[in-house]
PDB file of C-alpha atoms and ligand atoms in Angstrom:
ATOM      1  CA  MET A 180      15.943  28.972  10.048  1.00 82.00           C
ATOM      2  CA  ASN A 181      16.611  26.144   7.376  1.00 89.00           C
ATOM      3  CA  ASP A 182      18.780  28.215   5.100  1.00 91.00           C
ATOM      4  CA  ARG A 183      18.929  25.882   2.835  1.00 92.00           C
ATOM      5  CA  LEU A 184      14.985  26.145   2.266  1.00 92.00           C
ATOM      6  CA  GLU A 185      14.908  29.795   0.988  1.00 92.00           C
ATOM      7  CA  THR A 186      14.173  27.640  -2.740  1.00 93.00           C
ATOM      8  CA  PRO A 187      11.484  25.264  -2.273  1.00 92.00           C
ATOM      9  CA  ARG A 188      13.178  21.842  -2.391  1.00 95.00           C
ATOM     10  CA  LYS A 189      11.384  18.411  -3.465  1.00 96.00           C
ATOM     11  CA  VAL A 190      11.852  15.591  -1.055  1.00 98.00           C
ATOM     12  CA  TYR A 191      10.519  11.726  -1.002  1.00 98.00           C
ATOM     13  CA  VAL A 192       9.773  10.123   2.675  1.00 97.00           C
ATOM     14  CA  THR A 193       9.624   6.721   3.092  1.00 98.00           C
ATOM     15  CA  ARG A 194       7.795   4.575   5.835  1.00 98.00           C
ATOM     16  CA  LYS A 195       7.778   0.718   5.558  1.00 98.00           C
ATOM     17  CA  ILE A 196       5.088  -1.304   7.018  1.00 98.00           C
ATOM     18  CA  GLU A 197       4.760  -5.331   7.043  1.00 98.00           C
ATOM     19  CA  PHE A 198       1.218  -7.216   7.338  1.00 98.00           C
ATOM     20  CA  ASN A 199       0.579 -11.336   6.910  1.00 98.00           C
ATOM     21  CA  ALA A 200      -2.083 -12.339   5.447  1.00 98.00           C
ATOM     22  CA  ALA A 201      -3.148 -14.989   3.384  1.00 98.00           C
ATOM     23  CA  HIS A 202      -5.421 -15.418   0.052  1.00 98.00           C
ATOM     24  CA  ARG A 203      -6.490 -16.885  -2.600  1.00 98.00           C
ATOM     25  CA  LEU A 204      -5.901 -16.115  -6.783  1.00 98.00           C
ATOM     26  CA  PHE A 205      -9.358 -17.023  -7.721  1.00 97.00           C
ATOM     27  CA  ASN A 206     -11.637 -15.454 -10.240  1.00 97.00           C
ATOM     28  CA  PRO A 207     -15.179 -16.298  -9.800  1.00 95.00           C
ATOM     29  CA  GLU A 208     -16.088 -15.486 -13.039  1.00 97.00           C
ATOM     30  CA  LEU A 209     -13.934 -17.878 -14.354  1.00 97.00           C
ATOM     31  CA  SER A 210     -13.933 -21.920 -14.750  1.00 96.00           C
ATOM     32  CA  GLU A 211     -11.498 -23.599 -12.237  1.00 94.00           C
ATOM     33  CA  GLU A 212     -10.060 -24.979 -15.196  1.00 96.00           C
ATOM     34  CA  ASP A 213      -8.776 -21.210 -16.331  1.00 98.00           C
ATOM     35  CA  ASN A 214      -8.202 -20.319 -12.790  1.00 97.00           C
ATOM     36  CA  LEU A 215      -5.828 -22.781 -12.634  1.00 96.00           C
ATOM     37  CA  SER A 216      -4.406 -22.304 -15.783  1.00 97.00           C
ATOM     38  CA  ILE A 217      -3.557 -18.531 -14.796  1.00 98.00           C
ATOM     39  CA  TYR A 218      -2.477 -19.061 -11.478  1.00 98.00           C
ATOM     40  CA  GLY A 219      -1.338 -22.240 -11.107  1.00 97.00           C
ATOM     41  CA  LYS A 220      -0.927 -23.297  -7.284  1.00 96.00           C
ATOM     42  CA  CYS A 221      -1.656 -19.496  -6.303  1.00 97.00           C
ATOM     43  CA  SER A 222      -5.600 -20.558  -6.967  1.00 97.00           C
ATOM     44  CA  ASN A 223      -4.927 -23.564  -4.656  1.00 95.00           C
ATOM     45  CA  ARG A 224      -8.395 -24.706  -2.718  1.00 94.00           C
ATOM     46  CA  TYR A 225      -8.081 -22.987   0.732  1.00 96.00           C
ATOM     47  CA  GLY A 226      -5.050 -20.516   0.079  1.00 97.00           C
ATOM     48  CA  HIS A 227      -1.818 -19.694   1.145  1.00 97.00           C
ATOM     49  CA  GLY A 228       0.209 -16.586   2.858  1.00 97.00           C
ATOM     50  CA  HIS A 229       2.430 -14.193   2.231  1.00 98.00           C
ATOM     51  CA  ASN A 230       4.684 -11.669   5.008  1.00 98.00           C
ATOM     52  CA  TYR A 231       3.678  -8.316   2.290  1.00 98.00           C
ATOM     53  CA  LEU A 232       6.187  -5.556   2.863  1.00 98.00           C
ATOM     54  CA  ILE A 233       5.086  -2.128   1.667  1.00 98.00           C
ATOM     55  CA  GLU A 234       7.135   0.926   1.056  1.00 98.00           C
ATOM     56  CA  ILE A 235       4.915   4.157   0.906  1.00 98.00           C
ATOM     57  CA  THR A 236       6.478   7.213   0.267  1.00 98.00           C
ATOM     58  CA  LEU A 237       5.391  10.258   0.350  1.00 97.00           C
ATOM     59  CA  SER A 238       6.128  13.748  -1.665  1.00 97.00           C
ATOM     60  CA  GLY A 239       6.416  16.940  -1.599  1.00 95.00           C
ATOM     61  CA  THR A 240       7.888  20.258  -0.392  1.00 94.00           C
ATOM     62  CA  VAL A 241      10.400  20.910   2.904  1.00 94.00           C
ATOM     63  CA  ASP A 242       8.472  22.793   5.405  1.00 93.00           C
ATOM     64  CA  ARG A 243      10.212  26.139   6.402  1.00 91.00           C
ATOM     65  CA  VAL A 244       9.291  26.335  10.028  1.00 92.00           C
ATOM     66  CA  THR A 245       9.712  22.360  10.838  1.00 92.00           C
ATOM     67  CA  GLY A 246      12.424  20.928   8.096  1.00 94.00           C
ATOM     68  CA  TYR A 247       9.939  18.105   8.045  1.00 94.00           C
ATOM     69  CA  LEU A 248       8.045  16.926   4.867  1.00 95.00           C
ATOM     70  CA  PHE A 249       5.567  15.390   6.949  1.00 94.00           C
ATOM     71  CA  ASP A 250       5.602  14.143  10.684  1.00 94.00           C
ATOM     72  CA  LEU A 251       6.938  10.619  10.459  1.00 95.00           C
ATOM     73  CA  LYS A 252       5.264   9.652  13.748  1.00 96.00           C
ATOM     74  CA  VAL A 253       1.780  11.214  12.418  1.00 94.00           C
ATOM     75  CA  LEU A 254       2.408   9.139   9.018  1.00 96.00           C
ATOM     76  CA  LYS A 255       3.343   5.765  11.543  1.00 97.00           C
ATOM     77  CA  THR A 256      -0.277   5.819  12.868  1.00 97.00           C
ATOM     78  CA  LEU A 257      -1.978   6.202  10.127  1.00 96.00           C
ATOM     79  CA  LEU A 258      -0.723   3.819   8.539  1.00 98.00           C
ATOM     80  CA  GLU A 259      -1.060   1.569  11.756  1.00 98.00           C
ATOM     81  CA  GLU A 260      -4.780   2.545  11.386  1.00 97.00           C
ATOM     82  CA  GLU A 261      -5.096   2.224   7.968  1.00 97.00           C
ATOM     83  CA  ILE A 262      -3.497  -0.404   6.774  1.00 98.00           C
ATOM     84  CA  VAL A 263      -2.053  -3.084   9.265  1.00 98.00           C
ATOM     85  CA  ALA A 264      -5.398  -3.025  11.400  1.00 98.00           C
ATOM     86  CA  ARG A 265      -7.495  -3.522   7.552  1.00 98.00           C
ATOM     87  CA  PHE A 266      -5.152  -6.440   6.444  1.00 98.00           C
ATOM     88  CA  ASP A 267      -2.488  -8.017   8.774  1.00 98.00           C
ATOM     89  CA  HIS A 268      -3.750 -11.558  10.389  1.00 98.00           C
ATOM     90  CA  ARG A 269      -6.852 -11.425   7.575  1.00 98.00           C
ATOM     91  CA  HIS A 270      -7.824 -13.604   4.350  1.00 98.00           C
ATOM     92  CA  LEU A 271      -7.709 -10.975   1.898  1.00 98.00           C
ATOM     93  CA  ASN A 272     -10.480 -12.704  -0.191  1.00 97.00           C
ATOM     94  CA  HIS A 273     -12.767 -13.181   3.072  1.00 97.00           C
ATOM     95  CA  ASP A 274     -12.226 -10.433   5.127  1.00 96.00           C
ATOM     96  CA  VAL A 275     -11.167  -7.337   3.765  1.00 97.00           C
ATOM     97  CA  THR A 276     -14.468  -4.935   1.942  1.00 97.00           C
ATOM     98  CA  GLU A 277     -12.012  -3.180   0.369  1.00 97.00           C
ATOM     99  CA  LEU A 278     -11.367  -6.241  -1.964  1.00 97.00           C
ATOM    100  CA  ALA A 279     -14.417  -8.374  -1.856  1.00 95.00           C
ATOM    101  CA  ASN A 280     -15.382  -8.145  -5.482  1.00 95.00           C
ATOM    102  CA  SER A 281     -11.421  -8.263  -6.320  1.00 97.00           C
ATOM    103  CA  VAL A 282      -8.915 -11.146  -7.474  1.00 98.00           C
ATOM    104  CA  PRO A 283      -6.379 -10.145  -4.639  1.00 98.00           C
ATOM    105  CA  THR A 284      -3.100  -9.857  -6.504  1.00 98.00           C
ATOM    106  CA  THR A 285      -0.181  -7.673  -5.426  1.00 98.00           C
ATOM    107  CA  GLU A 286      -1.221  -5.611  -8.261  1.00 98.00           C
ATOM    108  CA  ILE A 287      -4.783  -4.999  -6.825  1.00 98.00           C
ATOM    109  CA  LEU A 288      -3.131  -4.425  -3.168  1.00 98.00           C
ATOM    110  CA  ALA A 289      -1.355  -2.015  -3.978  1.00 98.00           C
ATOM    111  CA  ILE A 290      -3.757   0.337  -5.849  1.00 98.00           C
ATOM    112  CA  THR A 291      -7.037  -0.471  -3.142  1.00 98.00           C
ATOM    113  CA  ILE A 292      -4.182   0.582  -0.097  1.00 98.00           C
ATOM    114  CA  TRP A 293      -3.261   3.501  -2.573  1.00 98.00           C
ATOM    115  CA  ASP A 294      -6.911   4.408  -2.615  1.00 98.00           C
ATOM    116  CA  ILE A 295      -6.934   4.240   1.549  1.00 98.00           C
ATOM    117  CA  LEU A 296      -4.526   6.135   2.152  1.00 97.00           C
ATOM    118  CA  GLU A 297      -5.373   8.838  -0.711  1.00 95.00           C
ATOM    119  CA  SER A 298      -8.847   9.781   0.650  1.00 93.00           C
ATOM    120  CA  ARG A 299      -7.098   9.993   4.093  1.00 93.00           C
ATOM    121  CA  LEU A 300      -4.487  11.632   3.392  1.00 92.00           C
ATOM    122  CA  ARG A 301      -6.802  14.483   1.607  1.00 87.00           C
ATOM    123  CA  THR A 302      -8.948  15.295   4.717  1.00 87.00           C
ATOM    124  CA  ILE A 303      -5.182  15.701   6.986  1.00 82.00           C
ATOM    125  CA  THR A 304      -2.501  17.187   4.102  1.00 68.00           C
ATOM    126  CA  ASN A 305      -1.900  20.930   2.743  1.00 68.00           C
ATOM    127  CA  LYS A 306      -1.308  20.883  -0.520  1.00 68.00           C
ATOM    128  CA  GLU A 307       2.436  20.751  -0.442  1.00 80.00           C
ATOM    129  CA  VAL A 308       2.397  16.675   0.531  1.00 92.00           C
ATOM    130  CA  SER A 309       1.093  14.134  -1.941  1.00 94.00           C
ATOM    131  CA  LEU A 310       0.911  10.124  -2.015  1.00 96.00           C
ATOM    132  CA  HIS A 311       3.780   9.250  -4.454  1.00 98.00           C
ATOM    133  CA  GLU A 312       4.035   5.954  -4.208  1.00 98.00           C
ATOM    134  CA  VAL A 313       2.839   2.506  -2.898  1.00 98.00           C
ATOM    135  CA  SER A 314       5.520  -0.070  -3.459  1.00 98.00           C
ATOM    136  CA  ILE A 315       4.818  -3.588  -1.906  1.00 98.00           C
ATOM    137  CA  HIS A 316       6.596  -6.637  -1.897  1.00 98.00           C
ATOM    138  CA  GLU A 317       5.019 -10.070  -2.066  1.00 96.00           C
ATOM    139  CA  THR A 318       8.109 -12.079  -1.778  1.00 93.00           C
ATOM    140  CA  GLY A 319      11.667 -11.213  -1.927  1.00 93.00           C
ATOM    141  CA  LYS A 320      11.956 -11.040  -5.562  1.00 96.00           C
ATOM    142  CA  ASN A 321       8.619  -9.836  -6.416  1.00 96.00           C
ATOM    143  CA  SER A 322       7.482  -6.614  -6.131  1.00 98.00           C
ATOM    144  CA  VAL A 323       4.547  -4.319  -7.593  1.00 98.00           C
ATOM    145  CA  ARG A 324       4.838   0.098  -7.466  1.00 98.00           C
ATOM    146  CA  TYR A 325       1.486   1.999  -8.309  1.00 98.00           C
ATOM    147  CA  LEU A 326       2.181   5.624  -8.101  1.00 98.00           C
ATOM    148  CA  GLY A 327      -1.467   6.472  -9.017  1.00 97.00           C
ATOM    149  CA  GLU A 328      -1.498   6.446 -13.137  1.00 98.00           C
TER     150      GLU A 328
HETATM  151 NI1   NI B 484       0.483 -15.403  -3.279  1.00 86.93          NI
END
């Protein structure tokens, strides 16, 4: 079976997830004026919300037996448990332990999600599969990609 896998083939597999959350861009180490000048209306006192669209990409070689890189049913469950349950309908500044001492920019969120998934994946995958990229679309126009560097 799977004649085309006689030589190892590297592939990239992506799953999308979405969650809605509120945040406020505010660094308590800076003055109100400095926060306003850096973050503008994103620093408004009571926050605002986004519909975050996240793309998680795994990479590695295709399994000779299954023809999969990684079972997407397993990835779906893992992302619901680790990401959606943790972030959906939360206030990122107040409700998420992993962001407690951070300004919840899209950059910081991408790195945080990477760290959460990386440690979970390490417990269940073999060395052939690794986390390749976390991409977050905060709006239709703005997105951030993190590749673990
Ligand atoms: Ni925002």
